[in-house]
Structures are given as C-alpha cells and as structure tokens.
Short mmCIF file of C-alpha atoms in Angstrom, two decimals:
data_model
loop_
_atom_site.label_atom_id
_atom_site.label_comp_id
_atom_site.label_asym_id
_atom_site.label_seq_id
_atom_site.Cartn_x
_atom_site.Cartn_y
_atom_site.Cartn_z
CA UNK A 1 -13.19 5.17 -38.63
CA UNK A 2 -10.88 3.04 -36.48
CA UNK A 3 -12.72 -0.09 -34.47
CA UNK A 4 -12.02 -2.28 -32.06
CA UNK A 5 -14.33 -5.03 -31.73
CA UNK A 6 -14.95 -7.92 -29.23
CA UNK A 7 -17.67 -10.33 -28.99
CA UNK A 8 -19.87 -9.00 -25.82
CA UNK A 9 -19.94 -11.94 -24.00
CA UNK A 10 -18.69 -15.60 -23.54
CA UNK A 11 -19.12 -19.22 -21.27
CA UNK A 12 -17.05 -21.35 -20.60
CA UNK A 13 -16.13 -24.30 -18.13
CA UNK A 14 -13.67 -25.25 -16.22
CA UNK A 15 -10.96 -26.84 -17.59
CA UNK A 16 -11.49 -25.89 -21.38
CA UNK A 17 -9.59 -23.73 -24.06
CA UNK A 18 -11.37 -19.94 -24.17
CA UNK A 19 -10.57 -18.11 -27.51
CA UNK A 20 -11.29 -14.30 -27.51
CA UNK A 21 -10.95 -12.67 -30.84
CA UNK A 22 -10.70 -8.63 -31.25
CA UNK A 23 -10.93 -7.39 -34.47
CA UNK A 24 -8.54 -3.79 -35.05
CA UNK A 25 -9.27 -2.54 -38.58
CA UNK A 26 -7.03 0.62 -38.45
CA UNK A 27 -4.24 -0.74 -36.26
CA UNK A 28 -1.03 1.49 -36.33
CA UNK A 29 1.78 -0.34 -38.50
CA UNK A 30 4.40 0.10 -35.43
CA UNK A 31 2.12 -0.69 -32.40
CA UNK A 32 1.58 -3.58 -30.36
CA UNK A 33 -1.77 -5.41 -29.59
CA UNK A 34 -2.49 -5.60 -25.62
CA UNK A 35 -4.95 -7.57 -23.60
CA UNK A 36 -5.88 -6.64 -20.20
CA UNK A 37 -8.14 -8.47 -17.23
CA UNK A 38 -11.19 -6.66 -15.32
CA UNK A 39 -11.96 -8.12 -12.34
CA UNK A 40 -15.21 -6.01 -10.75
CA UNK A 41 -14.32 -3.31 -8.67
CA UNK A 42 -10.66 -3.28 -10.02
CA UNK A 43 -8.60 -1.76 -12.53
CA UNK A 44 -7.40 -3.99 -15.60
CA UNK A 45 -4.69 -5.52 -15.45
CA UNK A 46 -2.35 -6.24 -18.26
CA UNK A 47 -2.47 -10.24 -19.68
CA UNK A 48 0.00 -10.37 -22.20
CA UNK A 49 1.34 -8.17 -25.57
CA UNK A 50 2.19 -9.22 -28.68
CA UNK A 51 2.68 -7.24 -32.45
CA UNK A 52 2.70 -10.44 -35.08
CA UNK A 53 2.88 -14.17 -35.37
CA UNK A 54 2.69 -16.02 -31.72
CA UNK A 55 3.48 -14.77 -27.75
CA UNK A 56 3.02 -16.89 -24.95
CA UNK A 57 3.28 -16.43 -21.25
CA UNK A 58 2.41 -18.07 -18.29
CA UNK A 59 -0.99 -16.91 -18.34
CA UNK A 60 -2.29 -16.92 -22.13
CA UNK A 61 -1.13 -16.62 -25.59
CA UNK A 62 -1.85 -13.92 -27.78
CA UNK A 63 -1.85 -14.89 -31.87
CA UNK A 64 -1.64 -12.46 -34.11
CA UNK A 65 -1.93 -12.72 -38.19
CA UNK A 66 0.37 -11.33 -40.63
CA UNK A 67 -2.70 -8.62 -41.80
CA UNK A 68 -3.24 -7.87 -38.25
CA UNK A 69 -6.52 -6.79 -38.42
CA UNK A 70 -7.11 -9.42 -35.69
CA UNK A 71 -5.97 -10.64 -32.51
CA UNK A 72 -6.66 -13.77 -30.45
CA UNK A 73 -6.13 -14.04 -26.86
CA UNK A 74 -6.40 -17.89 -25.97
CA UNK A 75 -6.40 -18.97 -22.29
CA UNK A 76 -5.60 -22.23 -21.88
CA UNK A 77 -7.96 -24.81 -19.40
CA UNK A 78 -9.65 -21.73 -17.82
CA UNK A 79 -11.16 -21.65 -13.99
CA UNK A 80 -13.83 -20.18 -11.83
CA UNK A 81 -11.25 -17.81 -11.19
CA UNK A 82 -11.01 -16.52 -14.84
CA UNK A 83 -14.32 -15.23 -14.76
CA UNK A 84 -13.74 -11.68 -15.90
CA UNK A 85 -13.97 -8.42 -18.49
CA UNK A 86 -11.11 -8.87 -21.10
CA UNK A 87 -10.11 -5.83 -23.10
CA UNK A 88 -8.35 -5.36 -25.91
CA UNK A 89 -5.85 -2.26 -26.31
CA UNK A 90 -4.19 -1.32 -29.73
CA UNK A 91 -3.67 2.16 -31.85
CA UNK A 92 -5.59 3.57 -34.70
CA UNK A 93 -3.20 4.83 -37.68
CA UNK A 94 -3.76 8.61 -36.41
CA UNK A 95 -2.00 7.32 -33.17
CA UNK A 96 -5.56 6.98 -31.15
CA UNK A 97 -5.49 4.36 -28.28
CA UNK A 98 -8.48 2.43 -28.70
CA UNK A 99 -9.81 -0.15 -26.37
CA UNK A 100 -12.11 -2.93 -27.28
CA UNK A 101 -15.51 -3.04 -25.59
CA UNK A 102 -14.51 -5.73 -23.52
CA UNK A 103 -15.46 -9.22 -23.66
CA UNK A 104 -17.67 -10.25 -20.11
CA UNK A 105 -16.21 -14.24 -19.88
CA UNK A 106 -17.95 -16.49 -17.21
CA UNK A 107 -16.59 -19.93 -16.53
CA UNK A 108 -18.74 -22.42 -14.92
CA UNK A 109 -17.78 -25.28 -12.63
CA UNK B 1 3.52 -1.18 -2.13
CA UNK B 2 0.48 0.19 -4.16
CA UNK B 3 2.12 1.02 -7.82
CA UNK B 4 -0.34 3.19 -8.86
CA UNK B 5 -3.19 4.99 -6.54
CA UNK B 6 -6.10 7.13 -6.61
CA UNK B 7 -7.67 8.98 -3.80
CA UNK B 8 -10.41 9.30 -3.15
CA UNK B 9 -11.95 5.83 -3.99
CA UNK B 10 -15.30 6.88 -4.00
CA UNK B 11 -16.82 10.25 -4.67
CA UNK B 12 -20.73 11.36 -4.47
CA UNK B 13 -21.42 15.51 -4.81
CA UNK B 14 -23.97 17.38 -6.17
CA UNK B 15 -24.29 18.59 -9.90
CA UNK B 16 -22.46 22.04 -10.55
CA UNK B 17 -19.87 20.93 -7.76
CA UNK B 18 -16.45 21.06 -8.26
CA UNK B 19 -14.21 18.26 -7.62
CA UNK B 20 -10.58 16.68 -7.66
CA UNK B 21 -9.40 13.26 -7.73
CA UNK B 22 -5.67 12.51 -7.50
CA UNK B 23 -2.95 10.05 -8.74
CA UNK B 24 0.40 8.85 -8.12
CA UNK B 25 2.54 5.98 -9.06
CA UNK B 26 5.67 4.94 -7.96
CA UNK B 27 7.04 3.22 -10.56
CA UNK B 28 9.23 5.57 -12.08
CA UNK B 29 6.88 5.62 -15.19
CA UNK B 30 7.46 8.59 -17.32
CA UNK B 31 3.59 8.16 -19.03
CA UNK B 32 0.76 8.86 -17.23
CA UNK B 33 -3.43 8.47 -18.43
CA UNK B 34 -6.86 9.14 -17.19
CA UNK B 35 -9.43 6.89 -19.04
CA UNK B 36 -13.02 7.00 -17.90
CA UNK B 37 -15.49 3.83 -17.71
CA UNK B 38 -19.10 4.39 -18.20
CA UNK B 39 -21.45 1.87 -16.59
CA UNK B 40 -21.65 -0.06 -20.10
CA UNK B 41 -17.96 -0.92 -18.92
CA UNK B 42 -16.06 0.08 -22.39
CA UNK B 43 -13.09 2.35 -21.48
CA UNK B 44 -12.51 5.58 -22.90
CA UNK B 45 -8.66 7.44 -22.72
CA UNK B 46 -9.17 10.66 -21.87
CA UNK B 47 -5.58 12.29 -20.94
CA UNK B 48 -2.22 10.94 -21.28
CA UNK B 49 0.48 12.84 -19.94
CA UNK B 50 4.00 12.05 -20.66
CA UNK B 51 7.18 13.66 -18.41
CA UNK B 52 4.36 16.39 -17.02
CA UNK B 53 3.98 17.46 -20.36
CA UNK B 54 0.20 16.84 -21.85
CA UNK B 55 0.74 14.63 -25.11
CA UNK B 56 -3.37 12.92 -25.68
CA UNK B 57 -5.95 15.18 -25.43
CA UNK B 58 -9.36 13.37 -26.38
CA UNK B 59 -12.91 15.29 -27.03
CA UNK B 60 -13.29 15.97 -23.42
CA UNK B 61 -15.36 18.56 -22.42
CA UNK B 62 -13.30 21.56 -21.03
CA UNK B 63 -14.68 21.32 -17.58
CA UNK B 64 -11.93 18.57 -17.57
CA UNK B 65 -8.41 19.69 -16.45
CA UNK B 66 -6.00 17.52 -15.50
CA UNK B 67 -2.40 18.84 -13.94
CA UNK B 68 0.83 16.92 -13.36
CA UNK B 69 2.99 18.28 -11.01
CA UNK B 70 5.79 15.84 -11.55
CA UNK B 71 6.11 12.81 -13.34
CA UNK B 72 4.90 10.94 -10.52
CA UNK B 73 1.23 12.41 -10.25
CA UNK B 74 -1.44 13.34 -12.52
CA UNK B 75 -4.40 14.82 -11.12
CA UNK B 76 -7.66 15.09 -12.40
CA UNK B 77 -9.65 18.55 -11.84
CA UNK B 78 -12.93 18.48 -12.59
CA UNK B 79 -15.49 21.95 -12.81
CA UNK B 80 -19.31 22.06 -12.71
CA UNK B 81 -20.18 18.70 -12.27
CA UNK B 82 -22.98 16.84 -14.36
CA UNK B 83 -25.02 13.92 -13.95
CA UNK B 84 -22.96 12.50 -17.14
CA UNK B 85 -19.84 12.50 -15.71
CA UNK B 86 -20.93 9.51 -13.58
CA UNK B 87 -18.34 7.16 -13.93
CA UNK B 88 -14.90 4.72 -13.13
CA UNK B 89 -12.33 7.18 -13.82
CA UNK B 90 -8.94 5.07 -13.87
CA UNK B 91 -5.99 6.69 -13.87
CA UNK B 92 -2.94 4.33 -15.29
CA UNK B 93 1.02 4.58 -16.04
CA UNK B 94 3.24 2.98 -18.53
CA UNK B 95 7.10 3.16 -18.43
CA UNK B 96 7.02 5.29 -21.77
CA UNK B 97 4.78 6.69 -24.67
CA UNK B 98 4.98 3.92 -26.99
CA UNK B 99 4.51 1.50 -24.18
CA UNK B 100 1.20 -0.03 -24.40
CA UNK B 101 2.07 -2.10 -21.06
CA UNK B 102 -0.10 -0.09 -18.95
CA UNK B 103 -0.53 -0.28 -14.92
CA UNK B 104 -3.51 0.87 -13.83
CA UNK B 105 -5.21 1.92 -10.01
CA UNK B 106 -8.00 0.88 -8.18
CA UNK B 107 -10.37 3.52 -9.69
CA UNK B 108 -12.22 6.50 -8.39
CA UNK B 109 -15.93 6.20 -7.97
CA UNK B 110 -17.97 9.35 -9.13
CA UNK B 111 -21.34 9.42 -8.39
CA UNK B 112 -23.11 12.94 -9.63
CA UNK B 113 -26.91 13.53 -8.00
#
C-alpha cells in the first residue's frame, strides 16, 4: 500500500535550520516530489519541486536520495512567519497522488 | 487577479440538502482537482479533471459529481448532504497532467447540521 509519511509536528526558533523529512515508499519512477505551505484559512501553496539529488530556491531546498523513498525539505534560518502546515505531494506506482499528512511547524521567537 | 477561486467561501445547510460549489482559474491551466480536507487537516484528491475530460476518479461516494464546462471551471455538485461531508474542499489547477506544480484557491467551507 503506497504511504506518505511526515512527522506530525515540529518547533523551531527563529533563526535556525528546520529539516522536514517525508518518507514515499511507492513513489512513481517518473514523478516529481512536491512540497507545499498551509497557512490557516488558506489553500497550500507550492514551496519548491524536485525528482533526485539537490533543488534549491529562494525559499527552501528540497534533497532527494538516489532510492527516493525519501524527501527532505530544509528551510533555511526560519521565522515567526514560517509557522505553518507543510505537505508533501508525490505519486504512488499505480499513478495515485498522495499527499503527506502534513507536518504542523511552529517557530518561536 | 485571483488565479484560482471558489465561490462560495463558506457553506452551512442541512443534511439531505443539495449543494454546489464552483471553480475557476484563469491561468490557462489545462488540469483541474477537487481535494477535500477533513478537520485532521490531511488532504485527500478527490477529482482531477484534465481539458474537461474526467481523468482521477477516487472512492468518492456517488453523491459526488463534479462537471467542467470548459477548461477553465470545474464545479463541484454535491447530492444529499451528510454530516461527513463536513469539510475544506479545495479546488486546485496545474498547467498539465504530469504537473505536480499545483495552484490551489482559498477553499470552500462546508458545514453539514
């Protein structure tokens, strides 16, 4: 059965490094790995994409090993600001688009 | 410009109603989805619709229909209401199938009593 895990929860504070790793044990061969941003009361909003090795953006950087059964969405010196629901989005081998159950990060001052 | 929005925002009716919520997005997407968020917050695809033509079809219950016009809207028709279909239901676009790039609206608030 395909999975995509997240831890439930994080803290953080401002100013530090905030690794989130989702775990995708089915992932499609040909499909990319997104993360997304839930603020409350808003839809997600894409973060960054990424289907092996290393992506960086202005925002985070996604790395990805070769297996990829895993992802890692790093944001670098997080703030209050940050504080959100991060998802991740891949496809299961049967072509099934499978979110994580998000990952509820809360930075403190 | 909004890129992608849902009316109505919030929606409260009474079980065994019958209600519609609608979408559009103007970004010249060709992929359209419905996903539904429970109040545990994980986020569940429901319909994805790609050049009006219905392409994911999860375990929905058939009281579920969603029509797309045009390639621009996907609506979201829902029959005899039940207190479980309380949710976010987000409806989101991406500029193709394989494009996991997705924009998504605001969200449509259903509250079943």
């Amino acid at each position: 059965l395909a999975k995509t895990t997240q831890p439930i929860s994080m803290d953080s504070y401002e100013g530090q490094e905030v690794n989130i790793t989702c775990s995708h044990n089915n992932i499609a061969t040909n499909d990319y790995i997104t993360w997304y941003q839930q603020f409350p009361s808003q839809g997600p909003r894409f973060i960054i994409q990424g289907y092996k090795t290393k992506v960086t953006n202005e925002v985070a950087s996604l790395f990805i090993p070769a297996d990829r059964k895993s992802s890692t969405l790093s944001l670098p010196r997080v703030s209050l600001s940050d504080t959100a629901v991060y998802y991740c989005l891949s496809s299961s081998n049967t072509g099934k688009l499978i979110f994580g159950q998000g990952t509820t990060l809360q930075v403190k001052p | 410009d909004t890129a992608v929005s849902q009316t109505p925002k919030y929606l409260v009716t009474q079980m065994g109603n019958d209600k519609s919520i609608k979408c559009e997005q103007n970004l010249g997407h060709d992929t359209m989805y419905w996903y539904k968020q429970d109040s545990k917050k994980f986020l569940k695809i429901m319909f994805s619709y790609n050049n009006k033509e219905l392409i994911i079809n999860e375990t929905v219950p058939n009281r579920f229909s969603p029509k797309s016009p045009d390639k621009a809207h996907l609506n979201l028709h829902i029959n005899s209401l039940e207190l479980g279909d309380s949710a976010v239901y987000f409806c989101a676009s991406s500029g193709t199938v394989r494009d996991n790039e997705q924009f998504f609206g605001p969200g449509t608030r259903l509250t079943v009593l």
